[in-house]
Amino acid sequence: DAGVTQSPTHLIKTRGQQVTLRCSPKSGHDTVSWYQQALGQGPQFIFQYYEEEERQRGNFPDRFSGHQFPNYSSELNVNALLLGDSALYLCASSQGLAVGELFFGEGSRLTVL
Amino acid sequence: GQNIDQPTEMTATEGAIVQINCTYQTSGFNGLFWYQQHAGEAPTFLSYNVLDGLEEKGRFSSFLSRSKGYSYLLLKELQMKDSASYLCAVRASASGGSYIPTFGRGTSLIVHP
């Protein structure tokens, strides 16, 4: 049973560029949440996708957008990258909107130069 | 909004007992989670409390007092492998029937021989 998988694991971008991160949820899960984790901090909620719609959004600018596909996989897009976007981006999957235990992927480490 | 507070760092000796506290302020409280995160890895689920009292699971126990907005994670018979960050996460109801866990900044536990 595959867990949550994310790609790429590491990437380096320059300011102003755009990035797309991908996530496949754990088998049987239909809800995907994205978190940003800066070094030494806890994960910060970006948004949640369920039934291919953004259901909840945290305090992140519109430069952060996402998508969920019919197979429940998801993408996180960040436009006009800033140095402060450097972080570990975690995808977490769960079953339904009443989020119980979250299953996290290993994350995508983004470095913006 | 939510406010979650936990100590930044704690140290303990192998074989000892350590208690990691978490205090929170939130509306629409719907459960508290503890996650463990080793350096460079994804968070993994440890425990869940929604009612007052103590939940025990092997060497780990978690306590919740909803009236005091307080929880603690108790780790017994500490092992070197318990050195990790411990994240307190509070789940609260949001619009549309969704429940989003909000994470504290984490407590870095260092276990020494």
mmCIF file of C-alpha atoms in Angstrom:
data_model
loop_
_atom_site.group_PDB
_atom_site.id
_atom_site.type_symbol
_atom_site.label_atom_id
_atom_site.label_comp_id
_atom_site.label_asym_id
_atom_site.label_seq_id
_atom_site.Cartn_x
_atom_site.Cartn_y
_atom_site.Cartn_z
ATOM 1 C CA ASP A 1 0.000 0.000 0.000
ATOM 2 C CA ALA A 2 1.714 3.157 -1.222
ATOM 3 C CA GLY A 3 1.767 6.074 1.150
ATOM 4 C CA VAL A 4 1.779 9.726 0.157
ATOM 5 C CA THR A 5 4.278 10.438 -2.585
ATOM 6 C CA GLN A 6 5.620 13.849 -3.559
ATOM 7 C CA SER A 7 7.818 15.084 -6.376
ATOM 8 C CA PRO A 8 10.323 16.506 -6.831
ATOM 9 C CA THR A 9 12.117 15.941 -3.536
ATOM 10 C CA HIS A 10 14.477 18.874 -3.989
ATOM 11 C CA LEU A 11 14.558 21.793 -6.375
ATOM 12 C CA ILE A 12 16.301 25.126 -6.778
ATOM 13 C CA LYS A 13 14.684 28.143 -8.427
ATOM 14 C CA THR A 14 15.496 31.824 -8.794
ATOM 15 C CA ARG A 15 13.371 34.772 -7.761
ATOM 16 C CA GLY A 16 10.485 35.471 -10.095
ATOM 17 C CA GLN A 17 10.272 31.944 -11.436
ATOM 18 C CA GLN A 18 7.332 29.610 -11.094
ATOM 19 C CA VAL A 19 7.250 26.132 -9.559
ATOM 20 C CA THR A 20 4.865 23.174 -9.612
ATOM 21 C CA LEU A 21 4.930 20.514 -6.916
ATOM 22 C CA ARG A 22 3.034 17.243 -7.173
ATOM 23 C CA CYS A 23 1.407 14.900 -4.694
ATOM 24 C CA SER A 24 -0.282 11.506 -4.855
ATOM 25 C CA PRO A 25 -2.366 10.717 -1.770
ATOM 26 C CA LYS A 26 -2.388 7.485 0.176
ATOM 27 C CA SER A 27 -4.566 4.809 -1.371
ATOM 28 C CA GLY A 28 -8.184 5.280 -0.296
ATOM 29 C CA HIS A 29 -7.763 8.942 0.608
ATOM 30 C CA ASP A 30 -9.648 11.669 -1.240
ATOM 31 C CA THR A 31 -8.552 14.851 0.539
ATOM 32 C CA VAL A 32 -5.230 16.598 0.067
ATOM 33 C CA SER A 33 -3.868 19.416 2.217
ATOM 34 C CA TRP A 34 -0.716 21.386 1.524
ATOM 35 C CA TYR A 35 1.536 22.833 4.203
ATOM 36 C CA GLN A 36 4.624 25.056 4.122
ATOM 37 C CA GLN A 37 7.273 24.373 6.742
ATOM 38 C CA ALA A 38 10.089 26.871 7.193
ATOM 39 C CA LEU A 39 13.209 25.766 9.017
ATOM 40 C CA GLY A 40 12.595 25.446 12.746
ATOM 41 C CA GLN A 41 8.878 26.103 12.409
ATOM 42 C CA GLY A 42 5.745 24.008 12.417
ATOM 43 C CA PRO A 43 3.829 23.313 9.193
ATOM 44 C CA GLN A 44 1.644 26.235 8.063
ATOM 45 C CA PHE A 45 -1.624 25.376 6.297
ATOM 46 C CA ILE A 46 -1.810 26.589 2.685
ATOM 47 C CA PHE A 47 -5.004 25.011 1.352
ATOM 48 C CA GLN A 48 -7.108 21.875 1.222
ATOM 49 C CA TYR A 49 -8.593 20.124 -1.817
ATOM 50 C CA TYR A 50 -11.592 17.820 -1.847
ATOM 51 C CA GLU A 51 -13.701 16.736 -4.813
ATOM 52 C CA GLU A 52 -11.392 18.733 -7.096
ATOM 53 C CA GLU A 53 -12.226 22.006 -5.342
ATOM 54 C CA GLU A 54 -10.303 24.215 -2.952
ATOM 55 C CA ARG A 55 -12.277 23.881 0.275
ATOM 56 C CA GLN A 56 -10.224 25.855 2.761
ATOM 57 C CA ARG A 57 -7.370 28.279 2.444
ATOM 58 C CA GLY A 58 -4.815 29.538 4.915
ATOM 59 C CA ASN A 59 -3.202 32.955 5.033
ATOM 60 C CA PHE A 60 -1.223 32.706 1.798
ATOM 61 C CA PRO A 61 -1.252 35.102 -1.176
ATOM 62 C CA ASP A 62 -2.831 34.345 -4.534
ATOM 63 C CA ARG A 63 0.625 33.471 -5.880
ATOM 64 C CA PHE A 64 -0.075 30.106 -4.286
ATOM 65 C CA SER A 65 -2.593 28.077 -6.237
ATOM 66 C CA GLY A 66 -3.476 24.452 -6.594
ATOM 67 C CA HIS A 67 -5.425 21.807 -8.350
ATOM 68 C CA GLN A 68 -6.841 18.385 -7.623
ATOM 69 C CA PHE A 69 -7.354 15.807 -10.341
ATOM 70 C CA PRO A 70 -10.083 13.125 -10.654
ATOM 71 C CA ASN A 71 -7.652 10.507 -9.325
ATOM 72 C CA TYR A 72 -7.263 12.663 -6.148
ATOM 73 C CA SER A 73 -3.675 13.638 -6.900
ATOM 74 C CA SER A 74 -2.855 17.298 -6.480
ATOM 75 C CA GLU A 75 -0.494 20.055 -7.590
ATOM 76 C CA LEU A 76 0.735 23.136 -5.793
ATOM 77 C CA ASN A 77 1.819 26.051 -7.969
ATOM 78 C CA VAL A 78 3.750 29.071 -6.750
ATOM 79 C CA ASN A 79 4.234 32.042 -9.081
ATOM 80 C CA ALA A 80 6.659 34.945 -8.870
ATOM 81 C CA LEU A 81 8.865 33.171 -6.362
ATOM 82 C CA LEU A 82 10.341 35.145 -3.476
ATOM 83 C CA LEU A 83 13.337 34.287 -1.323
ATOM 84 C CA GLY A 84 10.923 33.782 1.567
ATOM 85 C CA ASP A 85 9.203 30.953 -0.284
ATOM 86 C CA SER A 86 12.192 28.739 0.462
ATOM 87 C CA ALA A 87 10.798 25.964 2.639
ATOM 88 C CA LEU A 88 9.754 22.344 2.843
ATOM 89 C CA TYR A 89 6.368 21.867 1.187
ATOM 90 C CA LEU A 90 4.418 19.018 2.704
ATOM 91 C CA CYS A 91 1.442 17.263 1.212
ATOM 92 C CA ALA A 92 -0.898 15.455 3.598
ATOM 93 C CA SER A 93 -3.768 13.183 2.685
ATOM 94 C CA SER A 94 -6.836 12.122 4.647
ATOM 95 C CA GLN A 95 -10.283 10.680 4.173
ATOM 96 C CA GLY A 96 -13.130 13.188 3.857
ATOM 97 C CA LEU A 97 -13.399 16.778 4.994
ATOM 98 C CA ALA A 98 -13.544 16.037 8.710
ATOM 99 C CA VAL A 99 -9.814 15.625 8.755
ATOM 100 C CA GLY A 100 -8.635 12.954 11.123
ATOM 101 C CA GLU A 101 -5.114 11.659 11.160
ATOM 102 C CA LEU A 102 -3.013 13.249 8.449
ATOM 103 C CA PHE A 103 -0.603 11.130 6.446
ATOM 104 C CA PHE A 104 2.312 13.213 5.228
ATOM 105 C CA GLY A 105 4.602 12.789 2.267
ATOM 106 C CA GLU A 106 8.358 13.292 2.586
ATOM 107 C CA GLY A 107 8.008 16.796 1.222
ATOM 108 C CA SER A 108 9.531 18.898 -1.539
ATOM 109 C CA ARG A 109 12.449 21.044 -0.417
ATOM 110 C CA LEU A 110 12.331 24.322 -2.390
ATOM 111 C CA THR A 111 15.274 26.708 -2.390
ATOM 112 C CA VAL A 112 14.816 30.122 -3.997
ATOM 113 C CA LEU A 113 18.023 31.986 -4.859
ATOM 114 C CA GLY B 1 -7.744 32.456 14.711
ATOM 115 C CA GLN B 2 -5.794 29.988 16.762
ATOM 116 C CA ASN B 3 -2.840 30.349 19.068
ATOM 117 C CA ILE B 4 -0.735 27.312 19.954
ATOM 118 C CA ASP B 5 2.210 27.506 22.307
ATOM 119 C CA GLN B 6 4.821 24.859 23.115
ATOM 120 C CA PRO B 7 8.409 25.065 24.328
ATOM 121 C CA THR B 8 11.048 25.457 21.645
ATOM 122 C CA GLU B 9 13.529 22.929 22.981
ATOM 123 C CA MET B 10 13.891 20.348 25.730
ATOM 124 C CA THR B 11 16.677 17.987 26.727
ATOM 125 C CA ALA B 12 16.437 14.719 28.642
ATOM 126 C CA THR B 13 18.487 11.671 29.523
ATOM 127 C CA GLU B 14 18.117 8.227 27.997
ATOM 128 C CA GLY B 15 15.788 6.090 30.135
ATOM 129 C CA ALA B 16 14.117 9.091 31.760
ATOM 130 C CA ILE B 17 10.585 10.515 31.408
ATOM 131 C CA VAL B 18 9.829 13.816 29.691
ATOM 132 C CA GLN B 19 6.621 15.837 29.449
ATOM 133 C CA ILE B 20 6.081 18.228 26.548
ATOM 134 C CA ASN B 21 3.346 20.788 27.155
ATOM 135 C CA CYS B 22 1.061 22.502 24.664
ATOM 136 C CA THR B 23 -1.394 25.293 25.371
ATOM 137 C CA TYR B 24 -3.891 26.566 22.855
ATOM 138 C CA GLN B 25 -6.614 29.113 22.276
ATOM 139 C CA THR B 26 -9.186 28.401 19.609
ATOM 140 C CA SER B 27 -12.858 28.496 18.779
ATOM 141 C CA GLY B 28 -14.674 25.439 17.497
ATOM 142 C CA PHE B 29 -12.191 23.025 19.079
ATOM 143 C CA ASN B 30 -12.518 19.539 17.639
ATOM 144 C CA GLY B 31 -9.481 17.582 18.737
ATOM 145 C CA LEU B 32 -5.758 17.744 19.399
ATOM 146 C CA PHE B 33 -3.020 15.754 17.710
ATOM 147 C CA TRP B 34 0.612 15.073 18.461
ATOM 148 C CA TYR B 35 3.033 14.327 15.643
ATOM 149 C CA GLN B 36 6.690 13.322 15.695
ATOM 150 C CA GLN B 37 9.081 14.677 13.076
ATOM 151 C CA HIS B 38 12.661 13.511 12.750
ATOM 152 C CA ALA B 39 15.053 15.903 11.055
ATOM 153 C CA GLY B 40 14.578 15.870 7.292
ATOM 154 C CA GLU B 41 11.571 13.581 7.467
ATOM 155 C CA ALA B 42 7.786 13.881 7.298
ATOM 156 C CA PRO B 43 5.696 14.242 10.459
ATOM 157 C CA THR B 44 4.164 10.976 11.690
ATOM 158 C CA PHE B 45 1.051 10.624 13.815
ATOM 159 C CA LEU B 46 1.484 9.819 17.509
ATOM 160 C CA SER B 47 -1.805 10.477 19.279
ATOM 161 C CA TYR B 48 -5.240 12.078 19.162
ATOM 162 C CA ASN B 49 -7.364 13.476 22.009
ATOM 163 C CA VAL B 50 -10.848 14.897 21.671
ATOM 164 C CA LEU B 51 -12.186 14.241 25.189
ATOM 165 C CA ASP B 52 -10.578 15.196 28.484
ATOM 166 C CA GLY B 53 -8.231 12.658 29.970
ATOM 167 C CA LEU B 54 -5.240 10.510 29.274
ATOM 168 C CA GLU B 55 -4.663 8.337 26.212
ATOM 169 C CA GLU B 56 -1.888 5.778 26.559
ATOM 170 C CA LYS B 57 -0.106 4.064 23.701
ATOM 171 C CA GLY B 58 2.981 2.131 24.688
ATOM 172 C CA ARG B 59 5.751 4.462 25.881
ATOM 173 C CA PHE B 60 3.780 7.519 24.763
ATOM 174 C CA SER B 61 0.769 9.063 26.521
ATOM 175 C CA SER B 62 -1.177 12.218 25.733
ATOM 176 C CA PHE B 63 -3.396 14.238 28.044
ATOM 177 C CA LEU B 64 -6.054 16.831 27.267
ATOM 178 C CA SER B 65 -7.929 19.398 29.353
ATOM 179 C CA ARG B 66 -10.353 21.288 27.131
ATOM 180 C CA SER B 67 -11.410 23.718 29.842
ATOM 181 C CA LYS B 68 -7.795 24.772 30.363
ATOM 182 C CA GLY B 69 -6.785 24.658 26.704
ATOM 183 C CA TYR B 70 -3.917 22.392 27.682
ATOM 184 C CA SER B 71 -2.353 19.161 26.539
ATOM 185 C CA TYR B 72 0.844 17.297 27.222
ATOM 186 C CA LEU B 73 2.736 14.456 25.600
ATOM 187 C CA LEU B 74 4.492 12.121 28.021
ATOM 188 C CA LEU B 75 7.392 10.010 26.796
ATOM 189 C CA LYS B 76 8.624 7.223 29.083
ATOM 190 C CA GLU B 77 11.803 5.150 29.005
ATOM 191 C CA LEU B 78 13.404 7.594 26.602
ATOM 192 C CA GLN B 79 15.542 6.208 23.808
ATOM 193 C CA MET B 80 18.074 8.003 21.641
ATOM 194 C CA LYS B 81 15.770 7.546 18.653
ATOM 195 C CA ASP B 82 13.171 9.723 20.407
ATOM 196 C CA SER B 83 15.300 12.761 19.587
ATOM 197 C CA ALA B 84 12.976 14.629 17.217
ATOM 198 C CA SER B 85 10.603 17.557 16.955
ATOM 199 C CA TYR B 86 7.182 17.033 18.554
ATOM 200 C CA LEU B 87 4.342 18.975 16.965
ATOM 201 C CA CYS B 88 1.105 19.837 18.727
ATOM 202 C CA ALA B 89 -1.794 20.363 16.285
ATOM 203 C CA VAL B 90 -5.273 21.618 17.116
ATOM 204 C CA ARG B 91 -8.229 20.786 14.908
ATOM 205 C CA ALA B 92 -11.070 23.291 14.713
ATOM 206 C CA SER B 93 -14.210 23.498 12.655
ATOM 207 C CA ALA B 94 -14.172 25.700 9.567
ATOM 208 C CA SER B 95 -16.753 26.728 7.032
ATOM 209 C CA GLY B 96 -18.155 24.103 4.700
ATOM 210 C CA GLY B 97 -17.887 21.288 7.208
ATOM 211 C CA SER B 98 -14.125 21.140 7.017
ATOM 212 C CA TYR B 99 -11.785 20.696 9.963
ATOM 213 C CA ILE B 100 -8.258 21.978 9.528
ATOM 214 C CA PRO B 101 -5.447 21.042 11.931
ATOM 215 C CA THR B 102 -3.243 24.003 12.872
ATOM 216 C CA PHE B 103 0.265 23.186 14.032
ATOM 217 C CA GLY B 104 2.406 24.733 16.709
ATOM 218 C CA ARG B 105 6.055 25.477 15.962
ATOM 219 C CA GLY B 106 7.167 22.195 17.511
ATOM 220 C CA THR B 107 9.357 21.222 20.460
ATOM 221 C CA SER B 108 12.807 19.932 19.621
ATOM 222 C CA LEU B 109 13.633 17.114 22.053
ATOM 223 C CA ILE B 110 17.263 16.123 22.480
ATOM 224 C CA VAL B 111 17.911 12.831 24.263
ATOM 225 C CA HIS B 112 21.473 12.341 25.494
ATOM 226 C CA PRO B 113 23.160 9.260 26.971
#
